[in-house]
XYZ file of C-alpha atoms in Angstrom:
509
model
C -0.152 0.619 -0.024
C 2.660 2.767 1.135
C 4.740 1.480 -2.623
C 1.178 2.052 -3.875
C 1.317 5.925 -2.092
C 3.807 6.281 -3.038
C 3.860 5.531 -6.714
C 0.618 8.334 -6.640
C 2.879 10.784 -5.018
C 5.475 10.621 -8.108
C 2.356 10.438 -10.763
C 2.172 14.320 -10.515
C 5.694 15.679 -11.537
C 5.797 12.617 -14.303
C 2.651 14.678 -16.151
C 4.361 18.011 -15.928
C 7.415 16.113 -17.498
C 5.020 14.974 -20.050
C 3.806 18.422 -20.423
C 7.205 19.906 -21.102
C 8.689 16.832 -23.307
C 5.313 17.994 -25.748
C 5.525 21.417 -25.773
C 8.736 21.586 -28.880
C 6.141 19.124 -31.092
C 4.209 21.782 -31.223
C 7.296 23.560 -32.539
C 9.299 22.526 -35.464
C 9.913 20.559 -37.080
C 7.320 18.407 -36.263
C 4.279 21.887 -36.202
C 1.533 20.305 -34.193
C 0.957 23.581 -33.102
C -2.327 22.417 -31.223
C -0.079 20.236 -28.586
C 0.999 23.846 -26.860
C -2.709 25.688 -25.563
C -3.354 21.487 -24.605
C 0.126 21.204 -22.574
C -0.186 24.202 -21.252
C -4.213 24.210 -19.935
C -2.832 20.583 -18.757
C -0.386 22.158 -16.928
C -2.150 24.811 -15.549
C -5.057 22.731 -14.185
C -2.479 20.885 -12.417
C -1.417 23.784 -10.275
C -4.711 25.131 -9.095
C -4.367 21.756 -7.335
C -3.200 23.761 -3.642
C -0.558 20.642 -2.725
C 1.463 20.986 -6.094
C 4.367 22.709 -5.279
C 5.036 25.673 -8.168
C 8.742 25.097 -7.706
C 9.337 21.420 -8.496
C 6.556 21.076 -10.964
C 8.281 23.626 -13.243
C 11.520 22.121 -13.183
C 10.386 18.939 -14.056
C 7.843 20.945 -16.473
C 11.357 22.686 -17.436
C 13.344 19.807 -17.269
C 10.731 17.695 -20.440
C 10.796 20.707 -22.396
C 14.765 21.213 -23.065
C 15.009 17.962 -22.604
C 13.265 17.575 -26.357
C 13.199 20.857 -27.222
C 17.336 21.252 -26.902
C 18.254 16.956 -27.778
C 20.816 18.867 -30.805
C 22.773 20.532 -28.516
C 24.228 16.076 -28.487
C 24.778 16.307 -31.775
C 26.778 19.318 -31.840
C 29.251 18.324 -28.611
C 29.287 14.566 -30.211
C 29.702 14.527 -33.922
C 30.975 17.881 -34.376
C 33.180 18.723 -30.556
C 34.760 15.789 -30.848
C 33.304 14.264 -27.469
C 32.613 10.420 -26.675
C 29.117 9.922 -26.887
C 28.727 9.374 -22.486
C 30.788 12.966 -22.428
C 28.242 14.555 -24.136
C 25.852 13.073 -22.989
C 26.675 14.414 -19.952
C 27.257 17.433 -20.417
C 23.825 17.651 -22.355
C 22.304 16.907 -19.491
C 24.027 19.763 -16.816
C 22.783 21.919 -19.760
C 18.798 20.627 -20.125
C 19.214 20.600 -16.079
C 20.870 24.335 -16.106
C 18.058 25.451 -17.821
C 15.208 23.323 -15.818
C 16.683 25.106 -12.633
C 16.664 28.296 -15.138
C 12.811 28.222 -16.143
C 11.973 27.182 -12.142
C 13.255 30.411 -10.732
C 10.244 32.634 -11.190
C 7.617 29.665 -10.054
C 9.235 29.026 -7.637
C 10.079 32.871 -6.783
C 6.033 33.317 -6.725
C 5.155 30.243 -4.900
C 7.018 32.161 -2.304
C 5.638 35.654 -2.195
C 2.812 34.357 -2.485
C 3.315 32.018 1.192
C 4.696 35.102 2.286
C 2.008 37.950 2.168
C -1.034 35.922 1.913
C -2.669 34.210 4.587
C -5.555 33.251 1.927
C -4.656 32.058 -1.423
C -7.223 30.025 -3.640
C -6.213 29.099 -6.553
C -8.694 30.496 -8.263
C -9.160 32.751 -12.474
C -7.081 35.724 -10.841
C -3.998 33.189 -9.750
C -3.773 30.739 -12.876
C -3.674 34.708 -15.073
C -1.232 35.112 -12.278
C 0.774 32.382 -13.572
C 0.480 32.411 -17.215
C 2.411 35.728 -16.299
C 4.845 34.465 -14.724
C 5.365 31.599 -17.614
C 6.243 34.593 -19.754
C 8.149 36.500 -17.343
C 10.859 33.847 -16.823
C 10.597 33.010 -20.970
C 11.662 36.876 -21.364
C 14.214 36.693 -18.156
C 15.777 33.812 -20.610
C 16.597 36.489 -23.285
C 19.098 38.288 -20.947
C 19.708 35.933 -18.288
C 23.987 34.748 -18.608
C 23.178 37.013 -21.625
C 20.264 34.306 -22.393
C 18.653 31.821 -23.770
C 15.975 33.201 -26.460
C 14.615 29.675 -27.951
C 11.709 27.205 -27.650
C 9.754 30.353 -26.687
C 5.807 28.623 -26.814
C 4.957 31.207 -29.004
C 7.595 30.068 -32.529
C 4.409 27.656 -32.599
C 1.783 30.171 -33.300
C 3.469 31.808 -36.292
C 0.719 30.171 -38.720
C -2.087 30.523 -36.433
C -4.622 33.628 -35.593
C -2.393 34.445 -32.520
C 0.300 35.462 -34.948
C -1.987 38.741 -34.861
C -0.076 39.693 -31.729
C 4.023 39.065 -33.097
C 4.120 43.072 -34.369
C 2.569 43.830 -31.423
C 4.504 43.651 -28.590
C 6.962 40.774 -30.296
C 6.805 36.868 -29.956
C 6.297 37.577 -25.527
C 3.023 39.292 -26.154
C 1.779 36.170 -28.313
C 3.089 34.010 -25.112
C 0.746 35.776 -23.025
C -2.164 35.409 -25.383
C -1.441 31.607 -25.379
C -0.438 31.489 -22.115
C -4.261 33.049 -21.216
C -6.383 30.675 -23.179
C -4.276 27.932 -21.771
C -5.201 29.775 -18.583
C -8.895 30.139 -19.108
C -8.961 27.255 -19.929
C -7.829 25.165 -17.172
C -10.371 27.652 -15.586
C -12.840 25.986 -17.233
C -11.421 22.322 -16.588
C -11.577 22.862 -12.971
C -15.439 24.912 -12.121
C -18.563 22.643 -11.900
C -21.645 23.174 -14.118
C -21.851 23.919 -18.482
C -22.464 27.414 -18.621
C -19.397 28.344 -15.814
C -17.619 26.109 -18.364
C -19.198 27.634 -21.093
C -17.970 31.501 -19.639
C -13.958 30.089 -19.906
C -14.624 28.936 -23.246
C -15.394 32.069 -24.095
C -12.398 33.807 -22.722
C -10.046 30.982 -23.949
C -11.457 32.402 -28.090
C -10.982 35.605 -27.236
C -7.004 36.350 -27.854
C -7.271 34.404 -30.938
C -10.172 36.135 -32.258
C -8.700 39.723 -31.671
C -5.183 37.499 -33.414
C -7.286 37.733 -36.335
C -8.573 40.884 -36.468
C -5.086 41.805 -35.338
C -3.572 40.406 -38.843
C -5.633 42.993 -40.982
C -2.767 45.702 -39.324
C -0.194 46.697 -41.589
C 2.261 49.027 -40.118
C 5.023 48.692 -43.147
C 4.966 48.685 -47.036
C 7.954 48.256 -49.741
C 9.852 51.169 -50.658
C 11.466 51.664 -53.710
C 11.868 49.131 -56.412
C 12.449 45.343 -56.061
C 15.655 43.802 -55.364
C 17.259 40.967 -57.061
C 18.629 38.895 -54.282
C 20.656 35.784 -54.187
C 22.341 33.114 -51.713
C 25.136 30.536 -51.937
C 24.464 27.473 -50.063
C 27.727 25.660 -51.033
C 27.191 22.801 -48.544
C 30.879 22.157 -47.007
C 30.927 19.358 -44.680
C 31.123 20.414 -40.943
C 33.972 18.035 -40.324
C 35.832 19.220 -43.453
C 34.899 23.092 -42.930
C 38.002 24.415 -41.244
C 40.809 21.503 -42.616
C 43.658 22.928 -44.791
C 43.265 20.692 -47.442
C 39.522 21.765 -48.482
C 40.342 25.149 -48.421
C 40.310 25.624 -51.960
C 37.443 23.598 -52.866
C 35.395 25.549 -50.689
C 36.336 28.401 -52.786
C 35.891 26.663 -56.062
C 32.704 25.665 -54.679
C 31.636 29.596 -53.630
C 32.964 31.193 -56.900
C 31.409 28.245 -59.174
C 28.326 28.634 -57.909
C 28.423 33.088 -57.532
C 29.188 33.040 -61.364
C 26.181 33.218 -63.431
C 24.692 35.186 -60.264
C 26.908 38.365 -60.454
C 25.013 40.008 -63.420
C 21.462 38.961 -62.646
C 21.236 39.767 -59.196
C 21.862 43.876 -57.318
C 22.666 41.856 -54.006
C 24.681 38.546 -53.728
C 24.819 37.045 -49.663
C 27.106 34.260 -49.072
C 26.928 32.788 -45.796
C 28.558 33.136 -42.714
C 32.093 32.520 -41.808
C 31.961 31.406 -45.977
C 36.020 31.408 -46.412
C 37.582 29.473 -43.496
C 40.047 32.062 -43.258
C 40.454 35.322 -41.878
C 39.580 38.600 -44.355
C 43.327 39.467 -44.216
C 44.079 36.033 -45.892
C 41.658 35.613 -48.039
C 42.861 38.971 -49.854
C 43.528 37.126 -53.527
C 39.747 35.805 -52.920
C 38.422 38.765 -51.721
C 39.402 41.303 -54.502
C 38.798 39.233 -57.310
C 35.240 38.947 -55.728
C 35.057 42.874 -55.604
C 36.401 43.701 -58.759
C 33.662 41.038 -59.934
C 30.525 42.873 -57.532
C 32.003 46.198 -59.161
C 31.814 45.338 -62.718
C 28.331 43.354 -62.127
C 27.257 46.508 -59.932
C 26.438 44.098 -56.984
C 25.981 44.854 -53.528
C 28.482 41.406 -52.386
C 28.063 40.496 -48.479
C 29.729 37.512 -46.869
C 30.386 36.175 -43.528
C 34.187 36.295 -42.894
C 37.246 36.306 -39.623
C 38.161 39.884 -39.290
C 41.071 40.651 -37.333
C 41.097 43.905 -36.113
C 43.098 45.328 -33.113
C 44.900 42.007 -32.297
C 41.169 40.382 -31.711
C 39.755 38.196 -33.825
C 35.092 38.586 -35.190
C 33.197 36.875 -36.898
C 32.303 39.763 -38.677
C 30.152 40.483 -42.421
C 31.540 42.375 -44.733
C 30.073 44.243 -47.680
C 32.370 44.782 -51.152
C 31.098 46.498 -54.702
C 28.500 48.088 -53.980
C 28.782 48.528 -50.723
C 32.083 48.620 -47.354
C 31.637 48.426 -44.148
C 32.189 45.455 -41.889
C 30.331 44.538 -38.822
C 31.269 42.447 -35.788
C 28.945 40.099 -34.340
C 27.945 41.435 -30.814
C 26.301 38.298 -28.934
C 29.067 35.005 -29.477
C 27.761 31.521 -28.817
C 28.863 30.368 -25.251
C 31.952 27.297 -26.246
C 31.411 27.437 -29.737
C 33.010 30.809 -30.126
C 34.456 32.239 -26.877
C 35.326 29.410 -23.533
C 33.796 30.813 -20.732
C 36.765 30.926 -17.531
C 38.568 29.930 -20.580
C 42.148 29.287 -18.722
C 40.600 27.069 -16.460
C 38.572 25.526 -19.131
C 40.799 25.286 -22.421
C 42.352 22.676 -23.662
C 40.630 19.912 -20.957
C 38.960 18.814 -23.775
C 38.304 19.091 -27.380
C 35.346 20.654 -26.890
C 37.137 23.273 -25.916
C 39.218 24.089 -28.237
C 37.158 24.052 -31.120
C 38.329 26.290 -34.587
C 36.469 29.063 -34.008
C 36.400 29.423 -29.719
C 39.138 32.975 -30.121
C 36.284 34.430 -31.230
C 35.353 38.402 -29.301
C 32.410 40.499 -29.430
C 31.987 43.030 -31.185
C 31.165 46.722 -29.659
C 27.911 47.089 -28.516
C 28.205 51.172 -30.814
C 29.148 49.293 -33.820
C 29.548 49.439 -37.597
C 26.753 48.863 -40.163
C 26.897 47.606 -43.267
C 26.589 50.858 -46.524
C 24.514 49.842 -49.637
C 25.414 51.848 -52.479
C 22.900 50.389 -54.634
C 20.121 51.803 -52.462
C 21.561 55.281 -51.980
C 21.880 56.690 -48.187
C 20.094 52.743 -46.448
C 22.447 50.935 -44.132
C 22.268 47.230 -43.329
C 22.876 45.392 -40.246
C 22.915 41.773 -40.901
C 22.730 39.099 -37.639
C 25.096 36.639 -37.208
C 23.273 32.925 -36.372
C 22.521 33.039 -33.093
C 22.053 36.932 -33.303
C 18.285 36.234 -34.739
C 17.243 34.192 -31.722
C 17.656 38.030 -29.645
C 14.514 40.063 -30.891
C 15.762 43.052 -29.307
C 18.707 42.833 -32.592
C 16.190 42.385 -34.817
C 13.969 45.478 -33.841
C 13.452 47.724 -36.767
C 13.405 51.051 -34.852
C 14.170 54.001 -36.825
C 14.376 52.132 -40.087
C 17.773 50.533 -38.834
C 16.537 47.144 -40.475
C 15.107 48.241 -43.986
C 15.511 44.221 -44.423
C 16.617 41.922 -42.385
C 19.760 39.836 -43.412
C 21.066 36.438 -41.330
C 23.857 34.856 -41.934
C 24.104 30.981 -40.023
C 26.652 27.978 -39.941
C 23.610 25.767 -39.307
C 25.613 22.397 -40.379
C 27.600 22.649 -36.351
C 23.552 21.304 -36.096
C 23.978 17.999 -38.186
C 20.418 16.861 -39.281
C 19.101 17.492 -35.852
C 15.340 20.082 -35.220
C 18.473 22.581 -34.283
C 17.937 23.853 -38.082
C 14.384 23.861 -38.638
C 13.665 25.128 -34.925
C 15.955 28.730 -36.016
C 14.167 28.756 -39.046
C 11.367 29.419 -36.890
C 12.686 31.909 -34.854
C 14.126 33.330 -38.322
C 10.165 33.559 -39.236
C 9.047 35.833 -36.534
C 11.682 37.958 -36.629
C 10.380 38.815 -39.807
C 6.952 38.688 -39.088
C 7.546 41.119 -35.439
C 9.137 43.808 -37.958
C 7.162 42.855 -41.081
C 9.913 43.182 -43.516
C 11.547 40.640 -45.388
C 14.634 38.474 -44.277
C 17.268 37.073 -45.865
C 18.205 33.788 -44.633
C 21.543 32.661 -46.214
C 22.967 28.960 -44.385
C 25.970 26.763 -45.354
C 23.750 23.848 -45.203
C 20.577 25.311 -45.212
C 17.185 26.225 -44.187
C 18.488 29.352 -46.799
C 15.139 30.944 -47.613
C 13.512 34.528 -48.222
C 10.655 35.036 -45.723
C 7.881 37.693 -46.296
C 7.339 40.569 -43.904
C 3.893 38.226 -42.495
C 6.762 35.444 -41.609
C 6.063 32.724 -44.287
C 8.443 31.467 -45.915
C 8.336 32.918 -50.443
C 10.982 30.329 -51.113
C 14.201 28.261 -49.465
C 16.596 25.800 -50.749
C 16.277 22.296 -50.101
C 18.634 21.599 -46.507
C 22.032 19.942 -47.655
C 21.995 20.793 -50.982
C 24.982 22.496 -53.113
C 23.134 25.080 -54.791
C 22.562 28.843 -54.545
C 18.258 30.253 -54.184
C 17.457 33.609 -55.979
C 14.304 36.020 -55.232
C 12.782 39.354 -55.219
C 11.990 41.651 -52.388
C 11.476 45.142 -51.137
C 12.740 47.292 -48.217
C 10.094 48.290 -46.420
C 9.249 51.630 -44.217
C 7.272 51.794 -41.441
C 7.084 50.436 -37.774
C 5.459 47.931 -36.243
C 4.777 48.669 -32.534
C 7.039 46.320 -31.625
C 10.123 47.785 -33.571
C 8.847 51.399 -31.802
C 7.935 49.708 -27.960
C 9.717 46.092 -27.925
C 8.535 44.720 -25.365
C 6.932 46.980 -23.180
C 3.777 46.356 -24.499
C 3.346 42.674 -22.990
C 5.768 43.184 -20.067
C 2.831 46.074 -18.701
C 0.140 42.505 -19.594
C 2.223 40.471 -17.241
C 2.785 43.509 -14.684
C -1.075 43.977 -14.191
C -1.879 40.832 -14.176
C 0.815 40.017 -10.499
C -0.877 43.546 -10.237
C -4.251 42.373 -10.265
C -3.785 39.115 -7.815
C -2.267 40.912 -5.458
C -5.323 43.278 -5.144
C -7.562 40.428 -4.741
C -5.031 38.453 -2.149
C -4.493 41.909 -0.209
C -8.657 42.314 -0.452
C -9.118 38.759 1.018
C -5.860 39.088 3.388
C -8.448 42.589 4.975
C -11.290 40.172 5.233
C -9.490 37.170 6.841
């Protein structure tokens, strides 16, 4: 009997684990978006029961979410970080548990505050609304805490649903809040007795969707100027060969041959992140040739390259031909581009000694690329991981007439990572209502429209190029102007309403 009771006590935690583990199925590449609201609704319903600890249940939920959703980390560490399977598994496990711990902190703090300051805190409508706010605030804090890991936000799963209308207003976090609010209402509907009361919460759950559908009709930005013919090269260089000296000439030949027929018919020609695996000054012969071709054909050429400046190496984007200037990447990938605690970790295992782990971040007062074809405009390409940060992609002051991201997702192999990365980039296009160009080594190379939908994409893991037509956009969405302000205000208002109700209950107690 005691054994049965112990097993029954474990079931709710397993339920939280399962809810979290199911959430990545709502996102790319699976895209079963209804799972997001179902999983959140069932989890919120579980947390309505006072006997359940918010801290522990959120830890198990986070473990499931990141254990499945960030499983591609194992591929990067094992296949390309030259680590053994046990070591890669251990490092991946530590990474997942660390993220789960960060995920549970806001819920734990919320529960402690409630228990300390409120003697009567029923888990009712105001509680679940506050819970939705805590969920979103936790996701927001993950965008900057310890340099941030802005991945696996539940809002990304809704990019093709009516809720997507919220993204240009307040970004992915306002979309998160709309989804969490809808899930909270459904959770209350499940908990209530009587058909009429259930129907009331069902109507409340539908409101974010109906409002989002109406918001999708609003256009905050419009095309400016003539259409631009663009082409992007996807050379499909295997990651295990990319930095090998004997493969360098093959890499150069591949990029030049794929570009050869595109110069005359392209306004912009783009190569991906660190296309030529040499610093810019050492590949001068190649880039001198490219600059001549670009000037002769009146083409703006943009490429990713390692750049040495003042004795420091940067992961950069460089413009040549009908453009000039260099942009240095500001948000670096831990271990991939720099080694935290370098003096202790570098050299201990191969993973901490990758070829690109010597990169330094660019300055906060960064320079942009000058575009001489569209006179007076500048471009700020975001390099790989930078596109996952909503604030970096904000088209404030018309900084991004077009969003450009250069990446090398070969580090992810054939895992779900590149597809998640692509979906995140789509959200940046939708938030700002901008065309987005995504040039990658192995895929997914794509052109995304201002509505966040993919217009055209190259086949993954294929040596090819992608060409198409885009427009520079003018005008700013509310998100571009105000960032996450609306999302944060919704969260704070929800918490304030909960606090006010608890204060009134305490006064009556």
